[in-house]
Short mmCIF file of C-alpha atoms in Angstrom, two decimals:
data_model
loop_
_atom_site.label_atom_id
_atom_site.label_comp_id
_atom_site.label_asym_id
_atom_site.label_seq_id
_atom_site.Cartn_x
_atom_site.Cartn_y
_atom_site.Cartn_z
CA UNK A 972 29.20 -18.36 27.30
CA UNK A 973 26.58 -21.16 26.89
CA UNK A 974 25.69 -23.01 23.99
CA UNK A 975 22.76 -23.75 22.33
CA UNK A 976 21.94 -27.39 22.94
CA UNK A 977 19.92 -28.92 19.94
CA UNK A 978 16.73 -29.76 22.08
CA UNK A 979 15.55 -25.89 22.62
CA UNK A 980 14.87 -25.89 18.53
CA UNK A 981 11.09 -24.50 18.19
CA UNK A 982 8.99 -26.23 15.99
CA UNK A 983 7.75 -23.63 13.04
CA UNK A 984 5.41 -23.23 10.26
CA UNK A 985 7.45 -21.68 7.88
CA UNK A 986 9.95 -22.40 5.76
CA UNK A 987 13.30 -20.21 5.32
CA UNK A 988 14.85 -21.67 2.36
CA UNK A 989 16.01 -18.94 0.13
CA UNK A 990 18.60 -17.03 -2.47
CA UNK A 991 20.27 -14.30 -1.17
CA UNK A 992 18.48 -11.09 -2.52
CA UNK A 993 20.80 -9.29 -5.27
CA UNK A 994 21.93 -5.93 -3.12
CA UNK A 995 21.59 -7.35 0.33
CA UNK A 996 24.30 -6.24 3.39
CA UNK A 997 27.58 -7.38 2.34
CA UNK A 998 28.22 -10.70 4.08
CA UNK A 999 31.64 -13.12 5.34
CA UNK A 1000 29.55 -15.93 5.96
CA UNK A 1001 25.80 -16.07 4.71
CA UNK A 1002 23.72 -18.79 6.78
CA UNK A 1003 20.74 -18.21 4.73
CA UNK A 1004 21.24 -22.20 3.78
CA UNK A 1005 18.77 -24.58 2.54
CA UNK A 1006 16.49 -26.43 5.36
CA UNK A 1007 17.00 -29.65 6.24
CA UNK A 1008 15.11 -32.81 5.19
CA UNK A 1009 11.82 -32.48 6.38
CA UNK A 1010 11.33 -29.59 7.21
CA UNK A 1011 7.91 -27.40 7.01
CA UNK A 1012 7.04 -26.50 3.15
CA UNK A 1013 7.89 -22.73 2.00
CA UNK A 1014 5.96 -19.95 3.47
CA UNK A 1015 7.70 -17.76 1.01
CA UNK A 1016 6.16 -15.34 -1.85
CA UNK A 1017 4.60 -18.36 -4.05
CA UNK A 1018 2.61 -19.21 -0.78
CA UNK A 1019 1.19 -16.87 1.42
CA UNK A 1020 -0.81 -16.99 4.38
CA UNK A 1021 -4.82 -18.21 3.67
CA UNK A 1022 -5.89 -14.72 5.25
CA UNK A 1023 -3.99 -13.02 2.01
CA UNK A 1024 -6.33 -14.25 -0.84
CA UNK A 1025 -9.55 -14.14 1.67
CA UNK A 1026 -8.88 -10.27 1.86
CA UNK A 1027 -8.17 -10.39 -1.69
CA UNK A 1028 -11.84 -11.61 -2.51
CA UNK A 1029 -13.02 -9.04 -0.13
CA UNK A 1030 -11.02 -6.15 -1.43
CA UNK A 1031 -12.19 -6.96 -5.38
CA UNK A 1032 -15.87 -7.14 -4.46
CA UNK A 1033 -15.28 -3.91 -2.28
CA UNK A 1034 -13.39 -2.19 -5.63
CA UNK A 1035 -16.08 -3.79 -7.99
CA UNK A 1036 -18.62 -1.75 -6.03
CA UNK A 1037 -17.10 1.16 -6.80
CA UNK A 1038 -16.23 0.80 -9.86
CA UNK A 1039 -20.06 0.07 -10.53
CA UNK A 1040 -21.25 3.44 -8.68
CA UNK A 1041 -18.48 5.27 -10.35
CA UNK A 1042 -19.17 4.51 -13.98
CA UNK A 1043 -23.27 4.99 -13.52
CA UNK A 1044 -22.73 8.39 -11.48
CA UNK A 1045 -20.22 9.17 -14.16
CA UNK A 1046 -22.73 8.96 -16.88
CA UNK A 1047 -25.32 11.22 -14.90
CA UNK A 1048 -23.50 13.82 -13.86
CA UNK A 1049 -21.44 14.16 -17.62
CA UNK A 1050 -25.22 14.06 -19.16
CA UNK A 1051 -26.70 16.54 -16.05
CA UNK A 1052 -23.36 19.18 -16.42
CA UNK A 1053 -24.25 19.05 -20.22
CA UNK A 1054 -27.50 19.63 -19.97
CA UNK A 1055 -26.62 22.39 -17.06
CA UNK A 1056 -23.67 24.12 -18.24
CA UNK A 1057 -22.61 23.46 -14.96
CA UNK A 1058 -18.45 23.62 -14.66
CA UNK A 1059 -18.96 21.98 -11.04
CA UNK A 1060 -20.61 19.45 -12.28
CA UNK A 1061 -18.55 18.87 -15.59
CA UNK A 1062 -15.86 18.72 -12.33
CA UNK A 1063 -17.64 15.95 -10.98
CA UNK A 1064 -17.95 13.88 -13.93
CA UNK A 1065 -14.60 13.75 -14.74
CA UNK A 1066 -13.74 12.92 -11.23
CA UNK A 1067 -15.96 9.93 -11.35
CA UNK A 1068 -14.23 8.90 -14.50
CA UNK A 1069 -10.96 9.36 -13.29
CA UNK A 1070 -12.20 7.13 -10.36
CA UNK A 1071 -13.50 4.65 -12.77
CA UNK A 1072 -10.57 4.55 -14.64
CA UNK A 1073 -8.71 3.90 -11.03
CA UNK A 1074 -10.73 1.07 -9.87
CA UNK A 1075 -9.55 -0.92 -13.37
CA UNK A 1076 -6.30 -0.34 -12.37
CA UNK A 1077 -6.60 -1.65 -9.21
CA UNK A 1078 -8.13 -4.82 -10.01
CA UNK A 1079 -5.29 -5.61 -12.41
CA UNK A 1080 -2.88 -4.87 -9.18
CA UNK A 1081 -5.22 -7.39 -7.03
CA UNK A 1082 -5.12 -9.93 -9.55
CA UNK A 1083 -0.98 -9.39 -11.34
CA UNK A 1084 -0.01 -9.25 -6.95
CA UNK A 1085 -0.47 -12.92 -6.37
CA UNK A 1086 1.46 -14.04 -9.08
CA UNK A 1087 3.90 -16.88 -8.03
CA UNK A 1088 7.70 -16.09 -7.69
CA UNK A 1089 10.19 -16.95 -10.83
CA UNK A 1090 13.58 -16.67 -11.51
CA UNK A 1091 13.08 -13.44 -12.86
CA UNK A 1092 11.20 -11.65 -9.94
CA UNK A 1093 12.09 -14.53 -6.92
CA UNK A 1094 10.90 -12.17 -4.14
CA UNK A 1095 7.24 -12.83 -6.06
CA UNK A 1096 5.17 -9.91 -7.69
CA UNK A 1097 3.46 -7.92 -3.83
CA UNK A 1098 4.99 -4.61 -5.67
CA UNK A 1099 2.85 -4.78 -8.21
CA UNK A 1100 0.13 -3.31 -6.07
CA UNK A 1101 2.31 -0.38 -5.38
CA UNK A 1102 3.07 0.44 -8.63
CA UNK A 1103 -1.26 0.19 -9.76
CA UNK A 1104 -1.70 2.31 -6.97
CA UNK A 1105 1.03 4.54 -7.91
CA UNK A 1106 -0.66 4.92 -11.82
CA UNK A 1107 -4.39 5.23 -9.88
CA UNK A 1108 -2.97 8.20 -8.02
CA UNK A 1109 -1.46 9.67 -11.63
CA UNK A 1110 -4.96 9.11 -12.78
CA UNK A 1111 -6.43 11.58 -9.97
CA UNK A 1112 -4.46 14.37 -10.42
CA UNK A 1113 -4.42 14.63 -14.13
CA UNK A 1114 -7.93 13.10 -15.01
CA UNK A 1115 -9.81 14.85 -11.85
CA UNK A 1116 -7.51 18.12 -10.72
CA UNK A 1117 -5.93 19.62 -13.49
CA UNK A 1118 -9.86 19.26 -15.63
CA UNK A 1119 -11.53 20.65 -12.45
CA UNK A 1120 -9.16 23.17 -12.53
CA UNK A 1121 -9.33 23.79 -15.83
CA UNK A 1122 -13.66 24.12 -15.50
CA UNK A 1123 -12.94 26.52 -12.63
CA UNK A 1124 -10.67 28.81 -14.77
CA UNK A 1125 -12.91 28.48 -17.63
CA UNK A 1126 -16.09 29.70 -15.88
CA UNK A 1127 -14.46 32.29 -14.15
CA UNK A 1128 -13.24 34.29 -17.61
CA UNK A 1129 -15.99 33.15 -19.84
CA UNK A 1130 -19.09 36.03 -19.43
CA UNK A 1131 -21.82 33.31 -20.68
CA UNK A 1132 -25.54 34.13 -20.22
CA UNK A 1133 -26.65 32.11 -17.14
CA UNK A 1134 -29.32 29.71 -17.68
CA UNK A 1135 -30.58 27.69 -14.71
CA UNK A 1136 -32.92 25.46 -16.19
CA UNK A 1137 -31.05 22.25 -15.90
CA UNK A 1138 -29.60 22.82 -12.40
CA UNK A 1139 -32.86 21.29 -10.68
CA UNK A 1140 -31.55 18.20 -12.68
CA UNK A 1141 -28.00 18.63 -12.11
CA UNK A 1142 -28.62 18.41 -8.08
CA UNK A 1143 -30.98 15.48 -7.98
CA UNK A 1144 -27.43 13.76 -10.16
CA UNK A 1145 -25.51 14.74 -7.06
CA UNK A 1146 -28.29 13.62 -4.64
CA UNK A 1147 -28.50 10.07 -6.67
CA UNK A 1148 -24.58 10.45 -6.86
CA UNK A 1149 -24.20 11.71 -2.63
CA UNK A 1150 -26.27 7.89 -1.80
CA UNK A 1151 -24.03 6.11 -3.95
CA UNK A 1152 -20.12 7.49 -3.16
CA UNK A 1153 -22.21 7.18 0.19
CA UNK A 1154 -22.78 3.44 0.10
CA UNK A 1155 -19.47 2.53 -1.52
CA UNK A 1156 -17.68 4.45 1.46
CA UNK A 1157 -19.91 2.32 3.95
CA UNK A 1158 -19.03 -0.57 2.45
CA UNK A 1159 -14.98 0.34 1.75
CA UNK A 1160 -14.95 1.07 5.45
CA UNK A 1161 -16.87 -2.14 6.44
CA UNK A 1162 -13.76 -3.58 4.82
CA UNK A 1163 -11.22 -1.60 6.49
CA UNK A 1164 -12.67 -2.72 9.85
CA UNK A 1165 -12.42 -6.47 8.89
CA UNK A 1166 -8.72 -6.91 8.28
CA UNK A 1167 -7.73 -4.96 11.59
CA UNK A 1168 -9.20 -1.52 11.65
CA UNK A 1169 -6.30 1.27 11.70
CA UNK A 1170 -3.29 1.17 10.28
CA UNK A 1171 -3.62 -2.98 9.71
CA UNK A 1172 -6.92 -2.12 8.15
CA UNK A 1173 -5.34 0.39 5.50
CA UNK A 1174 -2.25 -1.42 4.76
CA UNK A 1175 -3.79 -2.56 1.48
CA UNK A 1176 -2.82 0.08 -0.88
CA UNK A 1177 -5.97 -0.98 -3.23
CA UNK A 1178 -8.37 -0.75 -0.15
CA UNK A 1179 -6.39 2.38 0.51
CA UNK A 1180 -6.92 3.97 -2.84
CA UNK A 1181 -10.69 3.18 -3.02
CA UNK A 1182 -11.49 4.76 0.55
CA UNK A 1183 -9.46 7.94 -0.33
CA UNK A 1184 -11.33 8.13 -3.48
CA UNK A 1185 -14.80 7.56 -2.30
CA UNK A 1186 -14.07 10.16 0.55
CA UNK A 1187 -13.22 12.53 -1.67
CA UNK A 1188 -16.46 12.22 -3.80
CA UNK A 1189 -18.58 12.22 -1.14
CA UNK A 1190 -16.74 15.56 -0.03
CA UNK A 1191 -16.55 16.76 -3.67
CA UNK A 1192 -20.52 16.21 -3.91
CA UNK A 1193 -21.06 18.20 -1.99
CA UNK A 1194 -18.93 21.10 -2.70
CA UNK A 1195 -20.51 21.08 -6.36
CA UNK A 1196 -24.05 20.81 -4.89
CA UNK A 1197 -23.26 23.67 -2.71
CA UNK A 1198 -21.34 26.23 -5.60
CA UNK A 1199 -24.64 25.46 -7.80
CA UNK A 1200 -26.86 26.32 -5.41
CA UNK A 1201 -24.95 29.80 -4.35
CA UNK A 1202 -24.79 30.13 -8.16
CA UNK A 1203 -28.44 29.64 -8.46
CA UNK A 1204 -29.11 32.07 -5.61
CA UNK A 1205 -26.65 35.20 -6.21
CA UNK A 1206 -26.78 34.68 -9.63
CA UNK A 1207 -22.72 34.45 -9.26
CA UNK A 1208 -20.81 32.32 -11.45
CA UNK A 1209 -17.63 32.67 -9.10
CA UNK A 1210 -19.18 30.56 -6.44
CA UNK A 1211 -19.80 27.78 -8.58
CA UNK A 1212 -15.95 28.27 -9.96
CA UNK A 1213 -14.86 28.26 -6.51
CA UNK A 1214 -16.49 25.22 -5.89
CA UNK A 1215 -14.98 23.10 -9.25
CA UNK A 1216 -11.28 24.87 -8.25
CA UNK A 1217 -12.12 23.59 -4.15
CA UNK A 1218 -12.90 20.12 -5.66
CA UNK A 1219 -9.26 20.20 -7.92
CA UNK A 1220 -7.48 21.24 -4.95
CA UNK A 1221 -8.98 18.45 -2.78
CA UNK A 1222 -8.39 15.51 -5.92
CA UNK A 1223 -4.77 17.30 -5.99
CA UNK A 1224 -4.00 17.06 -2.61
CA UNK A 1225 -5.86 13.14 -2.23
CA UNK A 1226 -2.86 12.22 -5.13
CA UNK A 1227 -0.19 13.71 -4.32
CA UNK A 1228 -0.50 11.70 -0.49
CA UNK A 1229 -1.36 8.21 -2.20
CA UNK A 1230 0.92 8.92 -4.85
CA UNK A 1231 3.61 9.09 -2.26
CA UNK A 1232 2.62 6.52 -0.32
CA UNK A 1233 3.04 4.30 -3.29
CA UNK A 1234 6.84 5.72 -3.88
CA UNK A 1235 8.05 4.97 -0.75
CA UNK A 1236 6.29 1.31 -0.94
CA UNK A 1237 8.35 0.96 -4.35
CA UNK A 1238 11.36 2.59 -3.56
CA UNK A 1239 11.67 -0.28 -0.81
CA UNK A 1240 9.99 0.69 2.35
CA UNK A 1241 10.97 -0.84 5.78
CA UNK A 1242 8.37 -2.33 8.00
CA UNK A 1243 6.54 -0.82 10.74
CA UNK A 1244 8.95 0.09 13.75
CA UNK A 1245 6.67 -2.10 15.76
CA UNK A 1246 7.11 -4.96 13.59
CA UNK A 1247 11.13 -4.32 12.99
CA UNK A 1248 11.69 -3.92 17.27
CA UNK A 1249 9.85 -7.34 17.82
CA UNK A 1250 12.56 -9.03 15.72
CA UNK A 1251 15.48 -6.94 17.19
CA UNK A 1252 14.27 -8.29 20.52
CA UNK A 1253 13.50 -11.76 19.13
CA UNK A 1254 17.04 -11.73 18.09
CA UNK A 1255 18.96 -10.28 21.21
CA UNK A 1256 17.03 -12.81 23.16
CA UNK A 1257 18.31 -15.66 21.09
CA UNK A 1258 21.06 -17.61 23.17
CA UNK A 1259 23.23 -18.22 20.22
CA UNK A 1260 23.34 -14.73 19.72
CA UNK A 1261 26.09 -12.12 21.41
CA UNK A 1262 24.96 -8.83 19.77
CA UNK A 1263 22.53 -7.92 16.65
CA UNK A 1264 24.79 -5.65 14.56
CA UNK A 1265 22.28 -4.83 11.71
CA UNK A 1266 18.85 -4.83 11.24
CA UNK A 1267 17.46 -4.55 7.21
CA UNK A 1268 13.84 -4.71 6.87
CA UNK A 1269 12.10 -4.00 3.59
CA UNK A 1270 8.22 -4.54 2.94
CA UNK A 1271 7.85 -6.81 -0.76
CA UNK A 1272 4.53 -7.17 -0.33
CA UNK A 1273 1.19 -6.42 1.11
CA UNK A 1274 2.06 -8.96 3.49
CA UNK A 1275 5.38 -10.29 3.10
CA UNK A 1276 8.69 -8.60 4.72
CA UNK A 1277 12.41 -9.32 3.63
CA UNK A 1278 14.52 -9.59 6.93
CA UNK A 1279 18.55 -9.30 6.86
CA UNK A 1280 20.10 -9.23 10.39
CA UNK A 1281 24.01 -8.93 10.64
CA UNK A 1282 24.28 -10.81 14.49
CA UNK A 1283 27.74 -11.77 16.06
CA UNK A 1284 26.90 -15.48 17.22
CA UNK A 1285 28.76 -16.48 20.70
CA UNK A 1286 32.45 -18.17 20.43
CA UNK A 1287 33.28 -21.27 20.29
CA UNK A 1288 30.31 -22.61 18.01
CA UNK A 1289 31.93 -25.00 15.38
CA UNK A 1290 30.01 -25.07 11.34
CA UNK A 1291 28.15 -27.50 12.65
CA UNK A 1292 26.62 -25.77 15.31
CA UNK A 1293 26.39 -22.52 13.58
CA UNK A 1294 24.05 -23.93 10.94
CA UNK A 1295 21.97 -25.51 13.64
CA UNK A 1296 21.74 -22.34 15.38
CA UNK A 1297 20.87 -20.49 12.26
CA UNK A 1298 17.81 -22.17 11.46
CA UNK A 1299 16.75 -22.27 14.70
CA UNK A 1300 17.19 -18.45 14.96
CA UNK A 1301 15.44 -17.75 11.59
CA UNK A 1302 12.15 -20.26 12.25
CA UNK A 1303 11.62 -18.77 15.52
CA UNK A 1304 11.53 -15.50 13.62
CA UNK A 1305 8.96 -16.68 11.40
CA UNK A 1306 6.93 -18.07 14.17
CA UNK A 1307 6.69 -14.90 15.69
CA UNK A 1308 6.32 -12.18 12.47
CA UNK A 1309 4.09 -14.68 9.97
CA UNK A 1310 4.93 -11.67 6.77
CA UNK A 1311 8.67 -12.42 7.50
CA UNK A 1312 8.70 -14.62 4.56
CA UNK A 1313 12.32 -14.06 3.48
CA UNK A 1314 14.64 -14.04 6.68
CA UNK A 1315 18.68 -13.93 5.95
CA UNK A 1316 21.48 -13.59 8.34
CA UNK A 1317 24.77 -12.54 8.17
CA UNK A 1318 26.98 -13.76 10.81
CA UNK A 1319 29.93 -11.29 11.44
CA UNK A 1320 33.29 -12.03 14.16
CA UNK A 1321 33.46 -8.31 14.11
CA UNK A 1322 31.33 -5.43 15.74
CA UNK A 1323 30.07 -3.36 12.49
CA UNK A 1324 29.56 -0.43 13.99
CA UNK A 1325 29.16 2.03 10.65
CA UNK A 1326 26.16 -0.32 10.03
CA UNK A 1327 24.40 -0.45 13.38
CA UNK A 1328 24.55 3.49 13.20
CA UNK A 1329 23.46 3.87 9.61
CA UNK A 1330 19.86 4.39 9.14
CA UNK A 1331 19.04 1.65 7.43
CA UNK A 1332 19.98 -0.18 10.43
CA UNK A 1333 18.81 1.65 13.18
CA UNK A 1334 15.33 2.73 10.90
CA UNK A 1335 15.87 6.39 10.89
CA UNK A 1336 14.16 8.26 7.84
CA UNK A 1337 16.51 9.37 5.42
CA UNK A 1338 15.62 11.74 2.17
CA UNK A 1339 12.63 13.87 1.62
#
């Protein structure tokens, strides 16, 4: 076979200087060596693309709106469901202040994420956004499902003369409150559509969090508006209970899916398939390369990706050559996948066939 003369080197933008992550594919003979003199300065966690802070900015003010509609609807509805008696809208406010409480979270994940790597976390702090989003989905279900529950339950065995004279108050709250979960879903989805629409516009896991949340209220709204207004019509507490147990159900069900979400992120999730088969083929394509063995792929970031390949390189290449080949492989990765900040490979004599069929390696989902 051919060999790789040095001319066909691409030129690239990023760097791919790095330490072998602690846990990564066994290896004979790593090629994850330092660049040469010269070369293009480190794309790598302590530097990410301008795009990354520029949605940052964006995603704050789009949390900081919430958080602002959130802790002034909170206060009405608490005062209205007072005032009211009203379990659907006791519901609501704790909802909105489990939302609140949320949104804080989340802007200590926006701002703890873009931390610079260290020797103690060198793969930089992306997780950190998981693990926010993880505790803002905790937050949901315990703050806003189990105490909706609870209200549900509550009105349901407690025989309590009905009074109705608050409810006209209670409804213009969730009026006020429908305009203003209203607006901050506009403008959360305004943001979606900016960095990509879709799955690319959703990969945020703040941005994430605050849509589901803002969804939810504007669907929970209107559940309580519509139990208090059965209530007020048949004079039947159990609609209104139905309602407040509906809106736990929904807050239960919006937490347990982010909540997971964030698991697999911090467990170690791989990247998209599309993303992880444009690399396979960048690799197979590569002339220095005779076969891709193993493919690892783990996301460390909102956008940054980890990349281990285990490739058989063609004969005959002396150290030299292999080195030169390397970095030519790994820059033209970069080039083409920008979030592939940290790109090893593992250069193997042998076909390793246990790892090209294990699912790691071949991106099958393994577990529950």
């Amino acid at each position: 076979m051919s060999q790789v003369p040095p001319s066909e080197s691409p030129p690239s933008e990023a760097s791919t200087s790095e330490a072998p992550p602690s846990g990564s594919p066994p290896s004979e003979a790593s090629t994850s060596e330092a660049p040469p003199s010269g070369s293009p300065p480190s794309a790598g966690p302590a530097a990410r693309s301008t795009a990354g802070p520029a949605e940052d900015r964006r995603t704050r003010v789009t949390v900081l709106v919430a958080l602002a509609a959130n802790l002034v609807i909170a206060v009405a509805k608490l005062v209205g469901g007072l005032l009211a008696g009203s379990p659907a809208l006791l519901s609501e406010a704790a909802h909105s202040v489990a939302d609140s409480l949320n949104e804080v979270f989340l802007l200590a994940a926006l701002r703890r994420s873009r931390r610079p790597a260290d020797r103690r976390h060198p793969f930089g702090y992306g997780k950190e956004r998981f693990f926010w989003s993880l505790l803002a989905a905790v937050g949901i279900f315990v703050m806003g499902g189990c105490f909706s529950f609870f209200q549900g339950v509550e009105a349901l065995r407690t025989d309590a003369e009905e009074k109705f004279s608050g409810y006209v108050a209670g409804l213009m709250v969730l009026g006020v409150a429908l305009l203003a979960e209203g607006a901050s879903l506009l403008w959360a989805l305004h943001q979606a559509r900016r960095q990509g629409g879709g799955v690319a516009g959703m990969r945020d896991p703040a941005l994430r969090t605050v849509l589901a949340e803002d969804g939810t209220a504007v669907l929970g709204v209107t559940l309580a508006a519509a139990g208090m207004v059965l209530h007020m019509v048949t004079g039947q507490v159990v609609w209104e209970a139905s309602a407040s147990l509906a809106i736990g159900a929904l807050l239960v069900c919006v937490a347990f899916g982010l909540g997971r979400e964030a698991r697999d992120q911090l467990i170690g999730e791989a990247a998209d398939p599309e993303t992880a088969d444009r690399i396979r083929a960048l690799l197979a394509a590569q002339p220095g390369i005779d076969s891709v063995e193993g493919l690892f792929t783990m996301r460390t970031g909102v956008d940054s990706v980890l990349v281990a390949a285990r490739v058989d390189l063609v004969p005959g290449l002396d150290s030299e050559r292999v080195e030169e080949v390397a970095m030519r492989i790994k820059r033209s990765v970069a080039g083409v996948v920008p979030e592939a900040d940290q790109i090893f490979l593992d250069v193997t004599d042998r076909p390793a066939r246990e790892h090209d069929e294990s699912p790691a390696a071949t991106g099958e989902r393994g577990g529950a």
